[in-house]
Coordinates of C-alpha atoms (C1' of nucleotides) in Angstrom, one line a residue:
Chain J
M379 CA -38.4 6.7 15.4
T380 CA -35.0 6.8 17.0
D381 CA -31.8 5.9 15.3
Y382 CA -30.9 2.8 17.0
E383 CA -33.3 0.5 15.2
L384 CA -31.0 0.9 12.3
L385 CA -28.1 -0.5 14.2
P386 CA -27.0 -3.9 12.9
I387 CA -28.4 -6.8 14.9
L388 CA -25.5 -9.0 15.2
G389 CA -26.9 -12.5 15.6
Q390 CA -29.8 -12.6 13.2
Q391 CA -29.1 -11.1 9.8
P392 CA -31.9 -11.5 7.2
R393 CA -31.0 -14.7 5.4
E394 CA -28.9 -14.5 2.3
R395 CA -30.9 -14.8 -0.8
S396 CA -30.2 -17.9 -2.9
D397 CA -29.1 -16.0 -6.0
A398 CA -26.8 -13.9 -3.9
A399 CA -25.2 -17.0 -2.4
R400 CA -24.7 -18.6 -5.8
N401 CA -23.1 -15.5 -7.1
R402 CA -20.9 -15.1 -4.1
D403 CA -19.5 -18.6 -4.6
A404 CA -19.1 -18.1 -8.3
V405 CA -17.1 -15.0 -7.8
L406 CA -14.8 -16.6 -5.2
C407 CA -14.3 -19.6 -7.4
A408 CA -13.6 -17.5 -10.4
A409 CA -11.1 -15.4 -8.5
Q410 CA -9.3 -18.4 -7.2
Q411 CA -9.0 -19.9 -10.6
L412 CA -7.7 -16.6 -12.0
I413 CA -5.1 -16.6 -9.3
D414 CA -4.0 -20.2 -9.9
R415 CA -3.7 -19.7 -13.6
C416 CA -2.4 -16.1 -13.9
G417 CA -1.4 -14.8 -10.6
V418 CA -2.9 -12.3 -8.2
D419 CA -2.3 -9.4 -10.6
A420 CA -4.7 -10.9 -13.1
V421 CA -7.5 -10.7 -10.6
T422 CA -9.1 -7.6 -12.1
M423 CA -12.5 -6.8 -10.8
D424 CA -13.8 -6.7 -14.4
A425 CA -12.1 -10.1 -15.1
V426 CA -13.4 -11.8 -12.1
A427 CA -16.9 -10.5 -12.7
D428 CA -16.8 -11.6 -16.3
A429 CA -15.5 -15.0 -15.4
A430 CA -18.1 -15.5 -12.8
G431 CA -20.8 -14.4 -15.3
V432 CA -21.8 -11.6 -13.0
G433 CA -21.9 -7.8 -13.2
K434 CA -19.2 -5.7 -11.8
G435 CA -21.4 -4.0 -9.3
T436 CA -22.3 -7.4 -7.8
V437 CA -18.7 -8.1 -6.9
F438 CA -18.3 -4.8 -5.2
R439 CA -21.6 -5.2 -3.4
R440 CA -20.5 -8.5 -1.9
F441 CA -16.8 -7.7 -1.1
G442 CA -16.7 -3.9 -0.8
N443 CA -13.5 -3.6 -2.8
R444 CA -10.6 -5.5 -4.3
A445 CA -8.9 -5.8 -0.9
G446 CA -12.0 -7.2 0.6
L447 CA -12.3 -9.9 -2.1
M448 CA -8.6 -10.8 -1.5
A449 CA -9.2 -11.0 2.2
R450 CA -12.0 -13.5 1.6
L451 CA -9.8 -15.6 -0.5
L452 CA -7.3 -15.7 2.4
D453 CA -10.0 -16.9 4.8
E454 CA -9.5 -20.6 4.1
S455 CA -5.8 -20.8 4.7
E456 CA -6.1 -18.4 7.6
A457 CA -8.7 -20.7 9.2
A458 CA -6.4 -23.6 8.8
F459 CA -3.6 -21.7 10.4
Q460 CA -5.7 -20.7 13.3
A461 CA -7.0 -24.3 13.7
S462 CA -3.5 -25.7 14.0
V463 CA -2.6 -23.0 16.6
I464 CA -5.6 -23.6 18.7
S465 CA -6.0 -27.4 18.5
G466 CA -3.1 -28.7 16.4
P467 CA -0.1 -30.7 17.6
P468 CA 2.6 -29.1 19.6
P469 CA 4.8 -27.1 19.6
L470 CA 2.5 -24.9 17.5
G471 CA -0.6 -26.2 19.2
P472 CA -1.2 -26.4 22.9
G473 CA 0.9 -28.7 25.0
A474 CA 4.4 -27.4 24.5
P475 CA 6.0 -24.8 26.9
P476 CA 5.1 -21.2 26.0
R477 CA 8.6 -20.4 24.8
E478 CA 8.6 -23.3 22.3
R479 CA 5.1 -22.4 21.2
L480 CA 6.2 -18.8 20.6
L481 CA 9.2 -19.9 18.5
A482 CA 7.1 -22.3 16.5
F483 CA 4.4 -19.7 16.0
G484 CA 6.9 -17.2 14.6
R485 CA 8.3 -19.7 12.2
A486 CA 4.9 -20.8 11.1
R487 CA 3.7 -17.2 10.6
L488 CA 6.8 -16.4 8.6
V489 CA 6.2 -19.3 6.3
S490 CA 2.5 -18.5 6.0
N491 CA 3.0 -14.9 5.3
L492 CA 5.5 -15.8 2.6
T493 CA 3.2 -18.3 1.0
N494 CA 0.4 -15.9 0.7
A495 CA 2.6 -12.8 0.2
D496 CA 0.9 -11.5 -3.0
L497 CA -2.6 -12.1 -1.6
L498 CA -1.8 -10.5 1.7
L499 CA -0.4 -7.4 0.0
A500 CA -3.5 -7.2 -2.2
A501 CA -5.7 -7.6 0.8
S502 CA -4.1 -5.0 2.9
G503 CA -6.4 -2.1 3.7
A504 CA -9.6 -4.1 3.3
D505 CA -12.3 -1.9 4.7
T506 CA -14.3 -4.9 5.8
G507 CA -11.8 -5.5 8.6
R508 CA -11.4 -9.1 7.6
S509 CA -7.7 -8.5 7.2
Y510 CA -7.5 -6.9 10.6
A511 CA -9.5 -9.8 12.1
A512 CA -6.8 -12.2 11.0
Y513 CA -4.1 -10.0 12.4
S514 CA -6.0 -9.6 15.6
F515 CA -5.9 -13.4 16.2
T516 CA -2.2 -13.4 15.7
A517 CA -1.6 -10.5 18.0
T518 CA -3.8 -12.0 20.7
H519 CA -2.1 -15.3 20.6
V520 CA 1.4 -13.7 20.9
R521 CA 0.2 -11.6 23.8
Y522 CA -1.2 -14.7 25.5
L523 CA 2.1 -16.5 25.1
L524 CA 4.1 -13.5 26.3
G525 CA 1.8 -13.3 29.3
Q526 CA 2.4 -16.9 30.1
L527 CA 6.2 -16.2 29.9
D528 CA 5.9 -13.5 32.5
V529 CA 7.9 -11.2 30.3
G530 CA 7.1 -7.9 32.0
G531 CA 6.9 -4.6 30.2
D532 CA 4.1 -3.6 27.8
V533 CA 2.9 -6.9 26.5
P534 CA 0.8 -5.6 23.6
L535 CA 3.6 -3.5 22.3
L536 CA 6.1 -6.3 22.6
A537 CA 3.7 -8.5 20.7
T538 CA 3.6 -6.0 17.8
A539 CA 7.3 -5.6 18.0
L540 CA 7.7 -9.4 17.4
L541 CA 5.1 -9.4 14.7
A542 CA 6.3 -6.4 12.8
P543 CA 9.4 -8.0 11.2
L544 CA 7.2 -10.7 9.8
E545 CA 5.1 -8.3 7.7
V546 CA 5.2 -9.0 4.0
P547 CA 6.8 -5.8 2.8
I548 CA 9.7 -6.2 5.2
L549 CA 10.2 -9.9 4.4
R550 CA 10.0 -9.0 0.7
Q551 CA 12.8 -6.4 1.1
Q552 CA 15.0 -8.8 3.0
L553 CA 14.6 -11.6 0.5
T554 CA 14.6 -9.6 -2.7
I555 CA 16.8 -6.6 -2.2
E556 CA 19.1 -7.8 0.6
K557 CA 19.3 -11.3 -0.6
M558 CA 18.8 -12.9 2.8
S559 CA 17.7 -16.5 2.9
V560 CA 14.5 -17.7 4.6
E561 CA 16.5 -19.7 7.1
R562 CA 18.5 -16.7 8.1
I563 CA 15.5 -14.6 8.6
S564 CA 13.8 -17.4 10.6
D565 CA 16.9 -17.9 12.8
G566 CA 17.1 -14.2 13.3
W567 CA 13.5 -14.0 14.4
E568 CA 14.2 -16.7 17.0
D569 CA 17.1 -14.7 18.3
L570 CA 14.9 -11.7 18.5
A571 CA 12.2 -13.5 20.4
N572 CA 14.7 -14.9 22.9
R573 CA 16.1 -11.4 23.5
V574 CA 12.6 -10.0 24.1
V575 CA 11.5 -12.9 26.3
G576 CA 14.7 -12.9 28.2
P577 CA 16.6 -15.8 29.8
P578 CA 14.6 -18.9 30.9
A579 CA 13.4 -18.7 34.5
P580 CA 15.9 -20.8 36.4
G581 CA 13.8 -22.5 39.0
R582 CA 11.1 -23.7 36.7
Chain A
M62 CA 31.1 4.6 9.6
T63 CA 31.8 4.4 6.0
D64 CA 28.9 3.1 4.0
Y65 CA 26.4 5.8 4.5
E66 CA 24.2 6.2 1.5
L67 CA 23.6 9.9 1.5
L68 CA 20.5 11.3 -0.2
P69 CA 21.1 13.1 -3.4
I70 CA 24.3 11.7 -5.0
L71 CA 24.3 14.3 -7.6
G72 CA 26.7 12.6 -9.9
Q73 CA 27.9 14.0 -13.2
Q74 CA 25.0 13.1 -15.5
P75 CA 24.8 15.0 -18.8
R76 CA 23.7 18.4 -17.7
E77 CA 20.0 19.0 -17.2
R78 CA 18.4 21.2 -19.7
S79 CA 17.3 24.5 -18.4
D80 CA 13.6 24.1 -19.3
A81 CA 13.7 20.7 -17.7
A82 CA 15.1 22.1 -14.5
R83 CA 12.5 24.9 -14.5
N84 CA 9.7 22.4 -15.0
R85 CA 11.0 20.1 -12.3
D86 CA 11.0 22.9 -9.7
A87 CA 7.6 24.0 -10.8
V88 CA 6.2 20.5 -10.4
L89 CA 7.7 20.1 -6.9
C90 CA 6.5 23.5 -5.8
A91 CA 3.0 22.9 -7.1
A92 CA 2.9 19.5 -5.4
Q93 CA 4.0 20.9 -2.1
Q94 CA 1.4 23.7 -2.3
L95 CA -1.3 21.2 -3.1
I96 CA -0.3 19.1 -0.1
D97 CA -0.2 22.1 2.2
R98 CA -3.6 23.3 1.1
C99 CA -5.6 20.1 0.5
G100 CA -3.6 17.2 1.8
V101 CA -1.7 14.4 0.1
D102 CA -4.7 12.8 -1.4
A103 CA -5.3 15.9 -3.5
V104 CA -2.0 15.5 -5.2
T105 CA -3.3 14.0 -8.4
M106 CA -0.8 13.7 -11.2
D107 CA -3.2 15.6 -13.4
A108 CA -3.7 18.3 -10.7
V109 CA -0.1 18.8 -10.1
A110 CA 0.7 18.9 -13.8
D111 CA -2.0 21.4 -14.3
A112 CA -1.0 23.6 -11.4
A113 CA 2.6 23.5 -12.6
G114 CA 1.5 24.5 -16.1
V115 CA 3.0 21.4 -17.5
G116 CA 1.9 18.3 -19.3
K117 CA 1.1 15.1 -17.5
G118 CA 3.8 13.2 -19.4
T119 CA 6.4 15.6 -18.1
V120 CA 5.6 14.8 -14.5
F121 CA 5.9 11.1 -15.2
R122 CA 9.1 11.6 -17.1
R123 CA 10.8 13.4 -14.3
F124 CA 9.5 11.3 -11.3
G125 CA 8.6 8.0 -12.8
N126 CA 5.4 7.6 -11.0
R127 CA 3.4 9.1 -8.1
A128 CA 5.4 7.4 -5.5
G129 CA 8.6 8.8 -7.0
L130 CA 7.2 12.3 -6.8
M131 CA 6.2 11.8 -3.2
A132 CA 9.7 10.5 -2.4
R133 CA 11.2 13.6 -3.8
L134 CA 9.0 15.7 -1.7
L135 CA 10.3 13.8 1.3
D136 CA 13.9 14.5 0.4
E137 CA 14.1 17.8 2.2
S138 CA 12.9 16.7 5.6
E139 CA 14.9 13.4 5.2
A140 CA 18.1 15.4 4.5
A141 CA 17.5 17.4 7.6
F142 CA 17.0 14.3 9.6
Q143 CA 20.1 12.7 8.3
A144 CA 22.1 15.9 9.0
S145 CA 21.1 15.9 12.6
V146 CA 22.1 12.3 13.0
I147 CA 25.4 12.7 11.3
S148 CA 26.5 16.1 12.6
G149 CA 23.8 17.4 15.0
P150 CA 24.0 17.7 18.8
P151 CA 24.0 14.5 21.0
P152 CA 22.3 12.3 21.9
L153 CA 21.0 12.0 18.4
G154 CA 24.2 13.2 16.8
P155 CA 27.7 11.9 17.5
G156 CA 29.2 12.4 21.0
A157 CA 26.8 10.4 23.2
P158 CA 27.3 6.7 24.1
P159 CA 25.8 4.3 21.5
R160 CA 23.0 3.2 23.7
E161 CA 21.7 6.7 24.2
R162 CA 22.2 7.4 20.5
L163 CA 20.1 4.4 19.7
L164 CA 17.3 5.4 22.0
A165 CA 17.3 8.9 20.7
F166 CA 17.4 7.7 17.1
G167 CA 14.3 5.5 17.7
R168 CA 12.3 8.3 19.2
A169 CA 13.4 10.7 16.5
R170 CA 12.5 8.2 13.7
L171 CA 9.2 7.6 15.3
V172 CA 8.3 11.2 15.4
S173 CA 9.6 11.8 11.9
N174 CA 7.6 8.9 10.5
L175 CA 4.5 10.1 12.1
T176 CA 5.0 13.6 10.9
N177 CA 5.3 12.5 7.3
A178 CA 3.0 9.5 7.6
D179 CA 0.8 10.4 4.6
L180 CA 3.7 11.2 2.4
L181 CA 5.6 8.1 3.4
L182 CA 2.6 5.9 2.6
A183 CA 2.2 7.6 -0.8
A184 CA 5.9 7.2 -1.5
S185 CA 6.2 3.5 -0.6
G186 CA 7.0 1.4 -3.6
A187 CA 8.8 4.1 -5.5
D188 CA 10.5 2.4 -8.4
T189 CA 13.3 5.0 -8.4
G190 CA 14.6 3.5 -5.2
R191 CA 14.7 6.9 -3.5
S192 CA 12.5 5.7 -0.8
Y193 CA 14.8 2.7 -0.3
A194 CA 17.8 5.0 -0.2
A195 CA 16.2 6.8 2.7
Y196 CA 15.5 3.6 4.5
S197 CA 19.0 2.4 3.8
F198 CA 20.5 5.3 5.7
T199 CA 18.3 4.5 8.7
A200 CA 19.2 0.8 8.6
T201 CA 22.9 1.5 8.2
H202 CA 22.9 3.8 11.1
V203 CA 21.2 1.4 13.4
R204 CA 23.5 -1.4 12.3
Y205 CA 26.5 0.8 13.1
L206 CA 25.2 1.6 16.6
L207 CA 24.4 -2.1 17.2
G208 CA 27.9 -2.9 16.1
Q209 CA 29.3 -0.4 18.6
L210 CA 27.2 -2.0 21.3
D211 CA 28.8 -5.4 20.7
V212 CA 25.4 -6.9 20.7
G213 CA 26.1 -10.2 19.0
G214 CA 23.8 -12.1 16.8
D215 CA 22.8 -11.1 13.2
V216 CA 23.1 -7.4 13.3
P217 CA 21.4 -6.5 10.1
L218 CA 18.4 -8.6 11.1
L219 CA 18.3 -7.1 14.6
A220 CA 18.4 -3.7 13.0
T221 CA 15.3 -4.4 10.8
A222 CA 13.6 -5.9 13.9
L223 CA 14.1 -2.6 15.7
L224 CA 13.0 -0.6 12.7
A225 CA 10.0 -2.7 11.6
P226 CA 7.7 -1.5 14.5
L227 CA 8.4 2.1 13.5
E228 CA 6.9 1.6 10.0
V229 CA 3.9 3.8 9.3
P230 CA 1.2 1.2 8.8
I231 CA 2.0 -0.3 12.2
L232 CA 2.1 3.0 13.9
R233 CA -1.2 3.9 12.3
Q234 CA -2.9 0.8 13.5
Q235 CA -1.6 1.3 17.1
L236 CA -2.7 4.9 17.2
T237 CA -6.0 4.7 15.3
I238 CA -7.4 1.2 16.0
E239 CA -5.8 0.3 19.3
K240 CA -5.9 3.9 20.7
M241 CA -2.3 3.8 22.0
S242 CA -0.6 7.1 22.8
V243 CA 2.6 8.2 21.1
E244 CA 4.3 8.3 24.5
R245 CA 3.3 4.7 25.2
I246 CA 4.6 3.5 21.8
S247 CA 7.8 5.5 22.3
D248 CA 8.4 4.1 25.7
G249 CA 7.6 0.6 24.4
W250 CA 10.2 1.0 21.7
E251 CA 12.8 2.0 24.2
D252 CA 12.0 -1.2 26.2
L253 CA 12.4 -3.2 23.1
A254 CA 15.7 -1.7 22.2
N255 CA 17.0 -2.4 25.7
R256 CA 15.9 -6.0 25.5
V257 CA 17.6 -6.4 22.1
V258 CA 20.8 -4.7 23.1
G259 CA 20.9 -6.4 26.5
P260 CA 22.2 -5.2 29.8
P261 CA 25.0 -2.6 29.9
A262 CA 28.4 -4.0 29.9
P263 CA 29.6 -3.8 33.5
G264 CA 33.3 -2.9 33.1
R265 CA 32.7 -0.1 30.6
Chain Y
dA1485 C1' -51.5 -17.8 -7.1
dA1486 C1' -51.2 -13.0 -6.6
dT1487 C1' -48.9 -9.3 -4.7
dA1488 C1' -45.9 -6.0 -2.4
dG1489 C1' -41.6 -4.7 -1.4
dA1490 C1' -37.0 -5.2 -0.5
dA1491 C1' -32.7 -7.2 -1.7
dG1492 C1' -30.0 -8.0 -5.4
dC1493 C1' -28.3 -7.1 -10.1
dG1494 C1' -25.5 -5.1 -13.9
dG1495 C1' -23.5 -2.1 -16.9
dA1496 C1' -22.8 2.8 -18.1
dC1497 C1' -20.0 6.2 -16.1
dC1498 C1' -16.1 8.6 -13.6
dG1499 C1' -11.4 9.8 -12.0
dC1500 C1' -6.9 8.4 -11.5
dG1501 C1' -2.3 6.4 -12.6
dG1502 C1' 0.4 5.4 -16.3
dT1503 C1' 1.9 5.0 -21.5
dC1504 C1' 3.0 6.7 -26.1
dC1505 C1' 4.4 9.3 -29.9
dG1506 C1' 4.3 13.3 -33.0
dG1507 C1' 5.7 17.9 -32.5
dT1508 C1' 8.8 21.4 -30.1
dT1509 C1' 12.8 23.4 -28.0
dA1510 C1' 17.3 23.8 -26.1
dT1511 C1' 22.3 23.0 -26.8
dG1512 C1' 26.8 22.2 -29.1
dT1513 C1' 29.1 22.8 -33.6
dC1514 C1' 30.5 24.9 -37.9
Chain M
dG946 C1' 23.8 32.9 -37.0
dA947 C1' 22.3 28.5 -39.1
dC948 C1' 22.1 23.6 -38.5
dA949 C1' 21.7 18.8 -36.6
dT950 C1' 20.5 16.2 -33.0
dA951 C1' 19.1 14.7 -28.9
dA952 C1' 16.4 15.7 -25.1
dC953 C1' 12.1 17.2 -23.8
dC954 C1' 7.2 18.3 -23.9
dG955 C1' 2.2 17.5 -23.8
dG956 C1' -2.1 15.7 -24.4
dA957 C1' -4.7 11.9 -26.4
dC958 C1' -5.4 7.3 -25.0
dC959 C1' -5.8 3.0 -22.1
dG960 C1' -7.0 -0.1 -18.2
dC961 C1' -8.4 -0.4 -13.6
dG962 C1' -10.9 0.4 -9.2
dG963 C1' -15.0 2.2 -7.7
dT964 C1' -19.9 4.4 -7.9
dC965 C1' -24.7 4.9 -9.2
dC966 C1' -29.2 4.1 -10.4
dG967 C1' -32.9 2.0 -13.0
dC968 C1' -34.4 -2.7 -13.7
dT969 C1' -35.0 -7.6 -12.2
dT970 C1' -35.7 -11.4 -9.2
dC971 C1' -36.4 -13.6 -5.0
dT972 C1' -39.2 -14.2 -0.7
dA973 C1' -42.6 -13.5 2.7
dT974 C1' -47.6 -12.8 3.2
dT975 C1' -52.3 -13.5 2.3

DNA sequence: AATAGAAGCGGACCGCGGTCCGGTTATGTC
DNA sequence: GACATAACCGGACCGCGGTCCGCTTCTATT
């Protein structure tokens, strides 16, 4: 027996058992209710297990750790965000010129990150990679737009340079400690993006 | 360049008791030894208290929490960094044109952040504000250089935009997950800085 | 329906960060 | 040098995230 039979077969996982599915939904639902009523900090693994009528081990089995659970809770809003980028109305969705799409994307990401700030912080470092998957979409989209804009330079690095100031800890510091307004930060990001992208191509 | 927030502003607090001073040094020394021998993760509050021959409560009293202790351990290298920026040789220190100083600063900060990556992560969120004080110096310096470069726009925001991609979690992701080299990241940051600052003023 | 076996379950258990308070010790004053 | 007081000390205690392993329950097979 060689080892590669143990490798995960990506397409065809053995079907989820019915009790497992039920418990998974119960946990997610209980966690969401806890957040709505008492905030993210109240989402203790014990509390959510208890509220879901489930053992603690079950929660960890399904979600790996607290960050993983949080990442799953983010999935819904993240999917909506991705949908409006991929197939929503311009300028966020397709149809607008790349520069406008980029600016709209930055503003949208800023608002989205602020809306889910607590959850995002709690989800950072999820081993499951969920959190990274969400980031990966964002980065890929920005790279795509930068490519369309013929911006030159190291596109992946420029993409992270544009995204880094939108990370929650940095936004938090600007809002809380340095007392900046969201509008100011948003306008500042637009300025940054324009500097990075450079002046509009004249002939086009 | 007035506003610099230098590291230990040893004001005139009611004098520290001798036993307290001894214990403080013992704790810092023990923590440093633990890091050198077993890495940052081994610096448990119990372990460091034990190694220092001190009660756990004492450690918390002096440093607030684990992040505060880590921040103090960073003080030495941070002070050295600040010294070479303020009074070291150019281009990092004074004497070089602002643009060169900015580029040198970015590279130096990048290296410094990577060198102390574990410690910086463990120190993030220190309630004592130590960690923020260190950041504040960095931000102030970049703002100062941007001001000298007559860069226009919202200088504080541009400064954080330049510093955000140098934060440890982002560097970690680029190095570990996306397999970028330090040189590539460093060159990319230089490109970013040049785009933000804009072309050199011709007459000057 | 009976069975085999795996996937799932759950709660006891651990280590860590952080708190608290009764006892101890250093320091200024007489 | 003795005293008063405030600062300091230390370890017992708590809650939380995370692990582990014996037991239960579902599902596929006959």
